[in-house]
Amino acid sequence: MKISCWILILWLLLCILASGSHSIDNFNQAFPIIEPDPGHTKLRLSSEGLEAIKRITNPIAAVSVIGPYRSGKSFLLNQLLSLSCYEGFGVGHMRDTKTKGIWVWGTPLELDINGVKTSVFYLDTEGFESIGKSNVYDDRIFALATVLSSVIIYNLPETIREADISRLSFAVELAEEFYGRVKGQDVAFEPAKLLWLIQRDFLQGKSVQQMVNEALQHVPNSDGNKNIDQVNQIRDSLAIMGDNSTAFSLPQPHLQRTKLCDLKDGELDPIYVKKREQLKELVASIIRPKIVQGKSLNGKEFVAFLEQILEALNKGEIPSTGSLVEVFNKGILERCLKLYSEMMAKLRLPLPEKSLQNVHDSSKGETMKSFDEQHFGRHHAKRSVMQLDEEIEKVYKNFIMANEYQSAKLCEALYTRCEDRMDQLQVLRLPSMAKFNAGFLQCNQSFERECVGPSKANYENRMIKMMGKSKSSFIKEYNHRLFNWLVAFSLVMVVVGRFIIKFILIEIGAWILFIFLETYTRMFWSAESLYYNPVWHFIVATWETLVYSPILDLDRWAIPLGFMVVILVVYWRCYGGRKNGSRWLLPLYNNHKGGPDRPRTD
């Protein structure tokens, strides 16, 4: 047991010694700080290069060289650091790319910048457009270098192509976007100094500054060509770095480029050597410490910032075109438009126009907020925002049309229902002004409550006209029908009082009513004159009380009640009088003039 413990302690000591042997003793070499994953789609940190940066306590500035693969970036960095190919960054003469990810020269140059001792690191980036990589990977390399660097040297062979401008534009957009995501949207993107370095074999013709200026100028587009408009938007996105850009030309150092690493300065083209020294001075003059949120970064802070940016880049869905932000924003635009449509689809149409407008404004605000949280680029995104706004308005117009259709459909159904109801009230068996007014009010209230949307105003006018005509027609026929009913009723009551129940007062009242109706109309030549008589108003009030009330609607129950009354009268006539005799308080008809029970007189 004791032997096992000693073996364990010895093993731990060996592990500690072995780990200590991995510490970096010589920083005068190149180290990777960013490496690609096996699929060349994402990036990861490399601890060796980070250790070289973390040890620096001075403010840090980074100079990055970017450009296509096999364009001499590593050789250029060695020239700027005054190092040979065998001492500095590795230079490959094969057709594939030598540098993978991002490398840093472990020993920074110490410069005095405005009285501040600054440590300047030189970064070598993997060339883009090489075989076996996705454009997403190139975009991440570009964006990362753009965010980290104080100076970006865009190394281009011979001339500036449209693809070079497009790629740089895209990298700047992504860098700006992820810088904002990491540090907060309220922090503006801090642009690096951009140095267009064009290496070419000829020096005649336009200067490189003229080439850059012309390449970044807007292309005239009087016809509104979409492709030209797209090209101009790419140039607009570089406005953030436009004031900080410089152009410089560098001739080829030697015709035999594969032997450059073995050649001394005396064997190189003298013009190249002179221009190289000028380039060193130019780079040194534009270097500034990296500023984040108003303060410079030391080594540990620089690494922490790098880790944040890399995490944001790897998490973000970067498009694979490597050219235009709109291509990626198109997918976001479609998702946001779908979000708006889903929110609007939850509505139960029809709605009042104001309510629909309020829901539209709210949904549009949520959609725009979602787009702002996802879109890439501040310059190109303006066009995408305009496009999203146009698409939302198109969808909204469809909802407006659907709301109008549903409103018209609903209001038409309510209008038809009220029209049918008014027609039914016109032909009541027992005409009742109270019942008509109740139905009239109910129709108005239900229409006002249930008819909503843009068609309401139009159908309200139709309702007013229809209801006015119905009421006018009902009032016109009401008195005539009531008069006829009263005449018929008086005659019926005469028969009932005389022959059925033999109640003399009922017969007398019925005769009085009949005589009054007939003689009054004969005396004044028309029934209309009767309708202004106070007696007629009393008759109408009594009729309305009998025919309709909220409790009993006689028009509905007239037939059942009449049938029951007939049964009761028949039963009374057949059986009631025999059993109980005559107990009426009022006189009844009696045809028995003589009989055994008649009292005798003296």
C-alpha angles and dihedrals in degrees: 000000000000091000090055092053092051091049090051092050091048091050092052091051091051090051091051092049091046092051091049091052089063093065115116114255100170117049093172092102142069120279131187114240097172124036131183122242117242092269094050090231102105138031132231136190124260114213097209096064092041090056089056090054099040093061092064115099097179124088109280132226124183129207114199128191114207132175145104120322119268090026097117101258096143092046090049091053092051089052091051090049092044090239131137122237090255093053103038137034116346114261119203126205095189124100093252125076118273102197116067118197116333125326130193131204102240097219112063125211113248113225133173106229114183091332094312120115104231130188110218118203122195116217126202115203131200112260118249129233093041120144121267098030134100122235087240089068093050090049092054092050090049095046093046093050090047093054098043101043132086090195127027118197108201101203112203130172117234102327148002117269128196089244090058092055092045093050094047090047091053092048091051091050092051093044091051092047097049092041087058092046093053100041100029133274092263091065113088119225112264106223121219123227107267119214116189104207113189117187113198141155095230128061099182124105125024122011118246090248089057089048091052094045092050092045091054097044121108115261112233110254109179092149094054094241109185094215092053090045089054091050091052091051089056089056091048090058089061091058089096088065098029096096091049100049126112130182125217133172125213122187122222110278094219140351093239099064095175089065097049094106091058096048126094124218090261090060095049125088107282091221089055093050091051094048091046091058090048089051091053090053092047093051092047091050096055099042115115130173115267108262121201119177091347099308136089121245129236123205099280093043091049091053092047090052090049091053092052093049093047092050091052092048094049093047095046121089102237117190119246099225096081092205120071130029090210090069090063095035088055090070091047090046091054092050092048091048089052089050090053092048092050092051092049092045089064090069120106104224139245103057134163111271092244092052092048090049091050093050090047092052092048094047092045091051091052090047094050090047090052090049092050090053093052110029125102125230132019097227103040091038090069090071091046090051090052091048092049090050090052092049092048090052090051091053090045091054088055090053090048090054091046090048091051091049094048091044092051091046093051096043091047090054091049091046091051091048092052091045090053090047092052090049090052092050090052091063102042113154089226108031112226127180090196092054092047092050091048092051090044092053093044092053092049093048096046091047092048091048102041104032107085137158137051094315093060096088093052094047092045089062090048090048092051091052094044095046091046092053092046093050093046091049092047094050091048093053097034098079093043093050092044090050091051091046092051092049091050091043093052092052092047091050090050089057093043094048093044105042111012111040094006093218106158097199091056090052092047092049091048092050091049091051092047094047091047093052095045100041094044093054091045093049095049096034095232141053092227091073088058092062092069094053117108089227089059090051089053090049091050092049091050091047092050091050092052099039103044137019133146088258101043128027104195093190090063096041099035096104096043092045092045090051091050092048091052091051092049092048092048091048091049093048094049103038113004098069095048097052102040104022124218113322102157117141091211124060119272130197111273119185096180101105094167137021148133093280096052110116118247122239131213 
